[in-house]
mmCIF file of C-alpha atoms in Angstrom:
data_model
loop_
_atom_site.group_PDB
_atom_site.id
_atom_site.type_symbol
_atom_site.label_atom_id
_atom_site.label_comp_id
_atom_site.label_asym_id
_atom_site.label_seq_id
_atom_site.Cartn_x
_atom_site.Cartn_y
_atom_site.Cartn_z
ATOM 1 C CA ALA A 1141 19.056 -1.210 20.262
ATOM 2 C CA PHE A 1142 17.283 0.726 17.503
ATOM 3 C CA GLY A 1143 19.636 3.668 17.090
ATOM 4 C CA ALA A 1144 21.071 4.893 13.796
ATOM 5 C CA ASP A 1145 23.865 2.296 13.998
ATOM 6 C CA SER A 1146 21.442 -0.589 14.496
ATOM 7 C CA THR A 1147 21.631 -3.481 12.063
ATOM 8 C CA VAL A 1148 18.168 -4.776 13.024
ATOM 9 C CA PRO A 1149 16.280 -5.223 9.721
ATOM 10 C CA ILE A 1150 13.331 -2.989 8.863
ATOM 11 C CA VAL A 1151 10.236 -4.191 6.985
ATOM 12 C CA PHE A 1152 7.795 -1.858 5.235
ATOM 13 C CA VAL A 1153 4.243 -3.245 5.212
ATOM 14 C CA LEU A 1154 1.997 -1.691 2.564
ATOM 15 C CA HIS A 1155 -1.763 -2.084 2.830
ATOM 16 C CA GLY A 1156 -4.352 -2.894 0.190
ATOM 17 C CA VAL A 1157 -6.699 -0.625 -1.708
ATOM 18 C CA ASP A 1158 -9.353 -0.351 0.996
ATOM 19 C CA GLY A 1159 -7.052 -0.292 3.975
ATOM 20 C CA ASN A 1160 -4.657 1.772 6.002
ATOM 21 C CA ALA A 1161 -1.856 1.073 8.462
ATOM 22 C CA GLY A 1162 -4.366 0.496 11.250
ATOM 23 C CA LYS A 1163 -6.211 -2.390 9.578
ATOM 24 C CA ALA A 1164 -6.097 -5.717 11.413
ATOM 25 C CA TYR A 1165 -4.101 -7.560 8.733
ATOM 26 C CA ASN A 1166 -1.380 -4.893 8.850
ATOM 27 C CA ARG A 1167 -1.235 -4.905 12.638
ATOM 28 C CA HIS A 1168 -1.044 -8.715 12.603
ATOM 29 C CA MET A 1169 1.821 -8.645 10.079
ATOM 30 C CA ALA A 1170 3.635 -6.029 12.162
ATOM 31 C CA LYS A 1171 3.237 -8.185 15.273
ATOM 32 C CA LEU A 1172 4.749 -11.201 13.475
ATOM 33 C CA ILE A 1173 7.677 -9.095 12.252
ATOM 34 C CA TRP A 1174 8.203 -7.623 15.719
ATOM 35 C CA LYS A 1175 8.191 -11.120 17.295
ATOM 36 C CA GLU A 1176 11.094 -12.014 14.979
ATOM 37 C CA GLY A 1177 13.013 -9.101 16.482
ATOM 38 C CA TRP A 1178 12.769 -6.935 13.362
ATOM 39 C CA ARG A 1179 11.422 -3.398 13.045
ATOM 40 C CA CYS A 1180 8.365 -2.481 11.033
ATOM 41 C CA VAL A 1181 7.142 0.614 9.168
ATOM 42 C CA LEU A 1182 3.435 0.820 8.317
ATOM 43 C CA PRO A 1183 2.893 3.771 5.978
ATOM 44 C CA THR A 1184 -0.648 4.795 5.096
ATOM 45 C CA ARG A 1185 -1.134 5.907 1.494
ATOM 46 C CA ARG A 1186 -2.624 9.289 0.694
ATOM 47 C CA GLY A 1187 -6.375 9.164 0.449
ATOM 48 C CA CYS A 1188 -6.578 6.125 2.734
ATOM 49 C CA ASN A 1189 -6.397 7.992 6.042
ATOM 50 C CA PRO A 1190 -9.768 9.330 7.174
ATOM 51 C CA ALA A 1191 -8.015 12.172 9.026
ATOM 52 C CA ILE A 1192 -6.459 13.563 5.831
ATOM 53 C CA ALA A 1193 -8.841 14.832 3.164
ATOM 54 C CA ASN A 1194 -8.302 15.917 -0.435
ATOM 55 C CA GLN A 1195 -5.515 13.467 -1.183
ATOM 56 C CA LYS A 1196 -5.280 11.225 -4.246
ATOM 57 C CA SER A 1197 -4.563 7.548 -3.639
ATOM 58 C CA TYR A 1198 -2.117 5.618 -5.804
ATOM 59 C CA GLU A 1199 -2.738 1.971 -6.693
ATOM 60 C CA TYR A 1200 0.225 1.396 -9.005
ATOM 61 C CA TYR A 1201 3.035 3.680 -7.959
ATOM 62 C CA ASP A 1202 3.236 5.835 -4.875
ATOM 63 C CA PRO A 1203 5.914 8.548 -4.878
ATOM 64 C CA ASP A 1204 5.466 8.830 -1.112
ATOM 65 C CA PHE A 1205 6.707 5.260 -0.653
ATOM 66 C CA ALA A 1206 9.977 6.133 -2.390
ATOM 67 C CA LEU A 1207 10.316 9.121 -0.057
ATOM 68 C CA VAL A 1208 9.666 6.986 3.038
ATOM 69 C CA VAL A 1209 12.218 4.375 1.919
ATOM 70 C CA ARG A 1210 14.856 7.067 1.298
ATOM 71 C CA HIS A 1211 14.189 8.637 4.693
ATOM 72 C CA VAL A 1212 14.392 5.350 6.608
ATOM 73 C CA ALA A 1213 17.503 4.245 4.651
ATOM 74 C CA ALA A 1214 19.229 7.530 5.521
ATOM 75 C CA ALA A 1215 18.215 7.316 9.187
ATOM 76 C CA PHE A 1216 19.329 3.675 9.557
ATOM 77 C CA PRO A 1217 22.111 3.143 6.999
ATOM 78 C CA ARG A 1218 23.328 -0.172 8.461
ATOM 79 C CA ALA A 1219 19.905 -1.869 8.554
ATOM 80 C CA LYS A 1220 18.702 -4.058 5.704
ATOM 81 C CA LEU A 1221 15.356 -2.965 4.293
ATOM 82 C CA TYR A 1222 12.543 -5.232 3.120
ATOM 83 C CA ALA A 1223 8.972 -4.645 1.937
ATOM 84 C CA ILE A 1224 5.746 -6.630 1.975
ATOM 85 C CA GLY A 1225 2.787 -5.362 -0.009
ATOM 86 C CA MET A 1226 -0.762 -6.658 0.081
ATOM 87 C CA SER A 1227 -3.089 -6.192 -2.903
ATOM 88 C CA ALA A 1228 -2.645 -2.580 -4.097
ATOM 89 C CA GLY A 1229 0.342 -2.349 -1.743
ATOM 90 C CA ALA A 1230 1.844 -5.263 -3.676
ATOM 91 C CA ASN A 1231 1.450 -3.236 -6.877
ATOM 92 C CA ILE A 1232 3.346 -0.367 -5.290
ATOM 93 C CA VAL A 1233 6.164 -2.585 -3.963
ATOM 94 C CA THR A 1234 6.711 -4.370 -7.281
ATOM 95 C CA LYS A 1235 6.521 -1.138 -9.291
ATOM 96 C CA TYR A 1236 8.991 0.526 -6.910
ATOM 97 C CA ALA A 1237 11.430 -2.384 -7.112
ATOM 98 C CA GLY A 1238 11.167 -2.416 -10.908
ATOM 99 C CA MET A 1239 11.591 1.338 -11.270
ATOM 100 C CA THR A 1240 14.619 1.505 -8.964
ATOM 101 C CA GLY A 1241 16.198 -1.613 -10.499
ATOM 102 C CA THR A 1242 19.768 -2.260 -9.410
ATOM 103 C CA GLU A 1243 19.648 0.907 -7.277
ATOM 104 C CA CYS A 1244 16.775 -0.464 -5.188
ATOM 105 C CA PRO A 1245 17.667 -0.116 -1.491
ATOM 106 C CA LEU A 1246 15.432 -3.057 -0.576
ATOM 107 C CA SER A 1247 17.208 -6.322 0.166
ATOM 108 C CA GLY A 1248 13.993 -8.190 -0.567
ATOM 109 C CA ALA A 1249 10.326 -7.693 -1.357
ATOM 110 C CA VAL A 1250 7.205 -9.838 -1.105
ATOM 111 C CA SER A 1251 4.101 -9.316 -3.218
ATOM 112 C CA VAL A 1252 0.901 -10.757 -1.715
ATOM 113 C CA GLY A 1253 -2.211 -10.817 -3.888
ATOM 114 C CA ASN A 1254 -0.835 -8.508 -6.541
ATOM 115 C CA GLY A 1255 -3.366 -7.826 -9.278
ATOM 116 C CA TYR A 1256 -1.478 -8.898 -12.397
ATOM 117 C CA ASP A 1257 -3.596 -6.804 -14.722
ATOM 118 C CA TRP A 1258 -5.811 -4.351 -12.858
ATOM 119 C CA ASP A 1259 -7.863 -3.383 -15.919
ATOM 120 C CA GLU A 1260 -8.512 -6.954 -17.077
ATOM 121 C CA GLY A 1261 -9.279 -8.059 -13.532
ATOM 122 C CA THR A 1262 -11.887 -5.351 -13.042
ATOM 123 C CA GLN A 1263 -13.473 -6.079 -16.409
ATOM 124 C CA HIS A 1264 -13.669 -9.774 -15.497
ATOM 125 C CA LEU A 1265 -15.232 -9.046 -12.110
ATOM 126 C CA SER A 1266 -17.654 -6.502 -13.554
ATOM 127 C CA LYS A 1267 -19.396 -9.332 -15.433
ATOM 128 C CA ARG A 1268 -20.530 -10.787 -12.105
ATOM 129 C CA TRP A 1269 -23.220 -8.579 -10.604
ATOM 130 C CA ILE A 1270 -22.504 -9.399 -6.952
ATOM 131 C CA TRP A 1271 -18.775 -8.659 -7.252
ATOM 132 C CA ASN A 1272 -19.497 -5.559 -9.281
ATOM 133 C CA TYR A 1273 -21.871 -4.354 -6.554
ATOM 134 C CA ILE A 1274 -19.311 -5.019 -3.799
ATOM 135 C CA ILE A 1275 -16.423 -3.421 -5.709
ATOM 136 C CA MET A 1276 -18.440 -0.357 -6.696
ATOM 137 C CA TYR A 1277 -19.802 0.063 -3.159
ATOM 138 C CA THR A 1278 -16.313 -0.166 -1.659
ATOM 139 C CA SER A 1279 -14.803 2.128 -4.285
ATOM 140 C CA ARG A 1280 -17.434 4.771 -3.772
ATOM 141 C CA ARG A 1281 -17.174 4.545 0.006
ATOM 142 C CA GLN A 1282 -13.368 4.505 0.114
ATOM 143 C CA PHE A 1283 -12.496 6.979 -2.615
ATOM 144 C CA TYR A 1284 -15.214 8.834 -4.463
ATOM 145 C CA TYR A 1285 -17.307 10.095 -1.561
ATOM 146 C CA LYS A 1286 -14.211 11.112 0.416
ATOM 147 C CA HIS A 1287 -12.591 12.889 -2.531
ATOM 148 C CA GLU A 1288 -15.501 13.812 -4.782
ATOM 149 C CA GLU A 1289 -13.898 17.164 -5.657
ATOM 150 C CA LEU A 1290 -10.995 15.330 -7.331
ATOM 151 C CA TYR A 1291 -13.382 13.675 -9.798
ATOM 152 C CA THR A 1292 -15.340 16.728 -10.884
ATOM 153 C CA ASP A 1293 -14.364 19.299 -13.490
ATOM 154 C CA PRO A 1294 -13.509 22.748 -12.107
#
């Protein structure tokens, strides 16, 4: 049913800034997609997988996502492709769709909780001490401490 000639649609689900493919909200989305009889791809961005160290994470554009889409499109040429991105994953989906334009292989894309202006949003939140504390704690835990060598001068 899911061979190379299959026409069963495939949905890419991209996680948020502090997540990975194994997070509950991604698994829940995959389960809903699967119940509809569609296939699902849950890529984990570089730097967001605890098993892989020394990788930079991308919040705006992820060249790996373009590679994954090309690979899946080549493997299943008759299947329509869709993408759903949450938070930072939404940034990646919308940037990808915009950059590929009329050549975009996706038949549709959904952006959930896309930060319209990342810089302005962080500046706004930084004025509230509790949010600043939470954001800085999460950022340090998720990125800096795991990849400290990427943020230091050689």
